[in-house]
CSV table of C-alpha atoms in Angstrom, one decimal:
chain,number,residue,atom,x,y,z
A,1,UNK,CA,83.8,67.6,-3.0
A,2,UNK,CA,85.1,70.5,-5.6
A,3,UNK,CA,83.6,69.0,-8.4
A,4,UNK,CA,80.1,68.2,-6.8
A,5,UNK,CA,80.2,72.2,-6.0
A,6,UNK,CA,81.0,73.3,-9.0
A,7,UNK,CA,78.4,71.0,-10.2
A,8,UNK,CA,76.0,73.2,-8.1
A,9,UNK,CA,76.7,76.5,-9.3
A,10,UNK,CA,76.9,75.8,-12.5
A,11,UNK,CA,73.4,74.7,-12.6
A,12,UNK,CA,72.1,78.1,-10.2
A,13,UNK,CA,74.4,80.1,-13.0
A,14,UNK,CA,72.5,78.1,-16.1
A,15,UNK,CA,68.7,78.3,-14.2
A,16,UNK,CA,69.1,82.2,-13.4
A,17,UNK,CA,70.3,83.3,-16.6
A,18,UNK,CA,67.6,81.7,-18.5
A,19,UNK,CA,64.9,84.7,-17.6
A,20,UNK,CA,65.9,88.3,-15.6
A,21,UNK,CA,64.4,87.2,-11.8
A,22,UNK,CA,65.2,88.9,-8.9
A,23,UNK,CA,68.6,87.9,-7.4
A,24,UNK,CA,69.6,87.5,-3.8
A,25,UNK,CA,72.6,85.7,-1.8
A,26,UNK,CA,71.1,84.6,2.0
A,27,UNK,CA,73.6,83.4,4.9
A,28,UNK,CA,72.5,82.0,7.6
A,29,UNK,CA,74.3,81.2,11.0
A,30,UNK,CA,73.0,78.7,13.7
A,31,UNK,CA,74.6,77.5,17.2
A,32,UNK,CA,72.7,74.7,18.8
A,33,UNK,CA,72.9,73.0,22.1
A,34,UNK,CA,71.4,70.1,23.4
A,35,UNK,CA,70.5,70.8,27.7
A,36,UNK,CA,69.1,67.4,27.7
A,37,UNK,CA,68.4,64.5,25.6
A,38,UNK,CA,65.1,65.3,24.7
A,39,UNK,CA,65.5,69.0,24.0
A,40,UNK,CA,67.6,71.1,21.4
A,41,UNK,CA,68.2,75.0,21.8
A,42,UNK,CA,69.1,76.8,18.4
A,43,UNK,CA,69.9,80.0,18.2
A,44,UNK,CA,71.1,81.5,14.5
A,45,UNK,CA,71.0,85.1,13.1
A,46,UNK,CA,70.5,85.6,9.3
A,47,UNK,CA,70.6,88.0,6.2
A,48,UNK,CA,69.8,88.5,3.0
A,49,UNK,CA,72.2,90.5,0.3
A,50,UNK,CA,71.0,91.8,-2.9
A,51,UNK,CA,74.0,92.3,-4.9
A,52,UNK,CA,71.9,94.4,-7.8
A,53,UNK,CA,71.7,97.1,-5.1
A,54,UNK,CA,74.7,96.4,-2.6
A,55,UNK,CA,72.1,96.4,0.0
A,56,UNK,CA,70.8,94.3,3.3
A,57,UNK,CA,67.1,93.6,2.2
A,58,UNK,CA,66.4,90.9,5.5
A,59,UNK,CA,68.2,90.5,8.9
A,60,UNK,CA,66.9,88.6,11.6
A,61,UNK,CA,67.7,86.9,14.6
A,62,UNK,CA,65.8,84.1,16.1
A,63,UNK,CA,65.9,81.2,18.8
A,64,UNK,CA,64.3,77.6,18.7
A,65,UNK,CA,63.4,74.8,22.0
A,66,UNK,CA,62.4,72.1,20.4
A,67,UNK,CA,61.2,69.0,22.5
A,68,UNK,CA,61.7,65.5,20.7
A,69,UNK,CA,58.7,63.4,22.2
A,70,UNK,CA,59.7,60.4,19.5
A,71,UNK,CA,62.2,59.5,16.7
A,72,UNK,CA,59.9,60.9,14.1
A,73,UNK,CA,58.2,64.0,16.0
A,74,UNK,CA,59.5,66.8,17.5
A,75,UNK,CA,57.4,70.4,18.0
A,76,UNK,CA,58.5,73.6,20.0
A,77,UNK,CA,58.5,77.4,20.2
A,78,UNK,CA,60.5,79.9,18.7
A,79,UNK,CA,61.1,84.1,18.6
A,80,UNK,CA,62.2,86.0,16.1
A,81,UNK,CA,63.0,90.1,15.6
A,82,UNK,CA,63.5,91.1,11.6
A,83,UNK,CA,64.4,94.0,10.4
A,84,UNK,CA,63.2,94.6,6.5
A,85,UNK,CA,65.1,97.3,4.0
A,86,UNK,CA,62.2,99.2,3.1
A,87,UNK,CA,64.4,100.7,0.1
A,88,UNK,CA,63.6,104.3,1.1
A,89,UNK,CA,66.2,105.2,4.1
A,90,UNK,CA,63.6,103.1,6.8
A,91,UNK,CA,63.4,99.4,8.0
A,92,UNK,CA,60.3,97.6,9.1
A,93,UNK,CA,60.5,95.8,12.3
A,94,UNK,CA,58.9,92.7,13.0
A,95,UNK,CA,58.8,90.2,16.4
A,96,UNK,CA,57.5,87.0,15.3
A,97,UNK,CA,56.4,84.5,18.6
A,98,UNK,CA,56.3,81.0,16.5
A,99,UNK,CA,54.8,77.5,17.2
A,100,UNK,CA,55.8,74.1,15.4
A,101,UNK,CA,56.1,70.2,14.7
A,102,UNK,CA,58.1,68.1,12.2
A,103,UNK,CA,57.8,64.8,11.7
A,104,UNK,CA,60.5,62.8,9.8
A,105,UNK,CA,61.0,59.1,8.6
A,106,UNK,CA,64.2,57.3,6.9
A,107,UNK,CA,63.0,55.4,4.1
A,108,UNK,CA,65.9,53.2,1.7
A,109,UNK,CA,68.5,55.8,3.5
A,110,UNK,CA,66.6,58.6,2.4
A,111,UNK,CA,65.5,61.1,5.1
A,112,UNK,CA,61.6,62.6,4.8
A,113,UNK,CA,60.6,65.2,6.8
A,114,UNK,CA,57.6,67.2,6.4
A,115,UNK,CA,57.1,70.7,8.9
A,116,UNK,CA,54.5,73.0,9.9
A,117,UNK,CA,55.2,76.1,11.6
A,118,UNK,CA,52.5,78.7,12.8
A,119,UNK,CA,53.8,82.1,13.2
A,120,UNK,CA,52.1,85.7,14.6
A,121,UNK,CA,53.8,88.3,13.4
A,122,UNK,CA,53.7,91.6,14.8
A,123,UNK,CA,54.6,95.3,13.1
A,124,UNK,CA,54.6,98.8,14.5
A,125,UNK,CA,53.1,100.1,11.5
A,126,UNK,CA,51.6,97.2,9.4
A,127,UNK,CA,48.9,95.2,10.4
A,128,UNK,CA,49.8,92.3,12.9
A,129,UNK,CA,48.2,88.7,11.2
A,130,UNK,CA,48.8,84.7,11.5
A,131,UNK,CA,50.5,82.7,9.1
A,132,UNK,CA,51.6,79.1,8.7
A,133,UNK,CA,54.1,77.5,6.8
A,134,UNK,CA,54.4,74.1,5.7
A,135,UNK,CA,57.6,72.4,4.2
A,136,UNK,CA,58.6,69.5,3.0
A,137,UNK,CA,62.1,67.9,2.8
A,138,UNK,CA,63.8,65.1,1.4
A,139,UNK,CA,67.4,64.0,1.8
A,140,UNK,CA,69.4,61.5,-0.8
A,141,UNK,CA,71.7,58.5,0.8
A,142,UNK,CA,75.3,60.7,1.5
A,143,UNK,CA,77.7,60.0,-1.4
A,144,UNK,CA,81.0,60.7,0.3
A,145,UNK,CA,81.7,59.2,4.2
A,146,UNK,CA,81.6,62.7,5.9
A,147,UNK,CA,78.1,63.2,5.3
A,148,UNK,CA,77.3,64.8,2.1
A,149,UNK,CA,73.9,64.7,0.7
A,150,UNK,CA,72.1,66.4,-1.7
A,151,UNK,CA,68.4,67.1,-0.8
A,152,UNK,CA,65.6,68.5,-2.4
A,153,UNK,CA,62.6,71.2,-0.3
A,154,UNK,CA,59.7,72.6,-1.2
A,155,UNK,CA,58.4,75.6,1.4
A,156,UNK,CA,54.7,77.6,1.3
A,157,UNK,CA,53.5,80.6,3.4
A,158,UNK,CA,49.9,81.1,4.1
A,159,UNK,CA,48.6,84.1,5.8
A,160,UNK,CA,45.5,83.5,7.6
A,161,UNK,CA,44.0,86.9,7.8
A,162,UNK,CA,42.3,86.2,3.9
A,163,UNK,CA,44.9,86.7,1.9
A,164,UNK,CA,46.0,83.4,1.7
A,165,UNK,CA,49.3,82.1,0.1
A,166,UNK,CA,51.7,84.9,-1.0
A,167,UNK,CA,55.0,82.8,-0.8
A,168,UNK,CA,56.8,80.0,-2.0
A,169,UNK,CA,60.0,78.3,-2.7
A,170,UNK,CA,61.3,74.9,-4.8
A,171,UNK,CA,65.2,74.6,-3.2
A,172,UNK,CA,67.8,71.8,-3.8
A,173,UNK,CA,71.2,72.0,-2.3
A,174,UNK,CA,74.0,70.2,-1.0
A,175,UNK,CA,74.9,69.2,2.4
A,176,UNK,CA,78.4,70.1,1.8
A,177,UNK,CA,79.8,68.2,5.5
A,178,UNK,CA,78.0,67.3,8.4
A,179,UNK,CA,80.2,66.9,11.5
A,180,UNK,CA,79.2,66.4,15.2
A,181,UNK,CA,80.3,69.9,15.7
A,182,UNK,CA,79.9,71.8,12.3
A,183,UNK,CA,77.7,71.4,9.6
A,184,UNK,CA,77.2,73.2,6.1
A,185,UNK,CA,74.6,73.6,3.6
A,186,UNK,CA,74.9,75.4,-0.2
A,187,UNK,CA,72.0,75.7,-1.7
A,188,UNK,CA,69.6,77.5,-4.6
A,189,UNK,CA,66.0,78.6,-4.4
A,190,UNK,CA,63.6,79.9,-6.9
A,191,UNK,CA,61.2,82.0,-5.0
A,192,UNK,CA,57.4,83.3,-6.0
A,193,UNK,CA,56.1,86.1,-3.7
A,194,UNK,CA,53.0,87.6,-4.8
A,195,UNK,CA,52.9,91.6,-5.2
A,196,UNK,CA,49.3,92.6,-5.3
A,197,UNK,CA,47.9,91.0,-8.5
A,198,UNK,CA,51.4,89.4,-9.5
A,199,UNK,CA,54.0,87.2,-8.7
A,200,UNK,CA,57.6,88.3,-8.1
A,201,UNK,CA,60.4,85.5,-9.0
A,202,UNK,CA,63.8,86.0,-7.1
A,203,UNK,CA,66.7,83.6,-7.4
A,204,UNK,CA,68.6,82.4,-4.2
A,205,UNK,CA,71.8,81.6,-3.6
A,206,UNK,CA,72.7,80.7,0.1
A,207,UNK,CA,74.9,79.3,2.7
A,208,UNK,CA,74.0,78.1,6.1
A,209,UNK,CA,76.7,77.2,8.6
A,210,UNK,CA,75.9,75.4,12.0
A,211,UNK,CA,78.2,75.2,14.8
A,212,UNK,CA,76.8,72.5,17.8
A,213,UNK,CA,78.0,72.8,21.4
């Protein structure tokens, strides 16, 4: 597993130095529970690091009941309360009630999912709008026996007040181990997030660790 990960950030090290981006590390931690067979409970708490200013720039926690009517659908509700590093001494809150499905299919040992997420999000001092988010994911065939996969995403945010799309990320990572009761994830993003008549690239490095009970 060593070498597959050194694999990994040697190519994030090679793909980041190539232009000056933005840089960022994200870590994200997740519990779930299952009360029944059909339904899954997540809860997971996050934040984003920039190391060029030694600073928090994201945290967030959030929960998830998600409802799996079939194999290949599942939809549920979510809330989430974010705090944003305005840079100047203030943060900007924001609750965020959310809405969503994903459906997902195994084809040749390969696992397709595609998502869509609709989310109002709510500020004290900015104005509130709707957004959706669509994703896409695809996982290889594992390539050790205790789960490991690579697995490539793509991820788009579209505010519906007019503005329309203002974010977006290409991801491919590494599902380092995947246990019954721990899982982890390593993975780089190149991000695009539009700033008035531009677009800002940022470079991602992140790890997600889930924990089921």
């Amino acid at each position: 597993m060593n070498k597959w990960i050194f694999l990994f950030f040697l190519f994030v090290v090679f793909n980041s130095s190539a232009q000056e981006r933005q840089f960022t590390v994200w870590n994200k931690n997740e519990v779930s529970a299952a009360p029944s067979d059909k339904l899954t409970l997540k809860l997971a708490q996050k934040v984003h690091y920039s190391p060029e200013r030694n600073s928090v720039d994201l945290i967030y926690g959030e929960f998830f009941l998600g409802y799996e009517s079939k194999i290949w659908l599942e939809y549920g509700l979510g809330f989430r309360h974010s705090k944003l590093n305005l840079q100047n001494g203030s943060w900007l809150d924001e609750n965020r009630p959310m809405f969503y499905f994903s459906l997902s299919k195994e084809i040749k040992n390969m696992e397709l999912s595609f998502s869509n997420r609709l989310e109002y999000r709510v500020f004290k001092n900015v104005e509130d709008h709707l957004r959706h988010k669509q994703s896409l994911n695809l996982y290889f065939p594992n390539i050790t026996h205790w789960g490991m996969q690579f697995y490539v995403s793509e991820e788009s945010y579209l505010k519906l007040n007019g503005a329309g799309t203002h974010l977006a990320r290409l991801s491919t990572g590494i599902k380092a181990l995947d246990k019954t009761h721990f899982g982890m994830k390593l993975y780089y993003s190149l991000q695009k997030a539009k700033n008035i008549n531009s677009w800002i690239s940022t470079d991602i490095v992140g790890l997600n660790l889930n924990f089921t009970i």
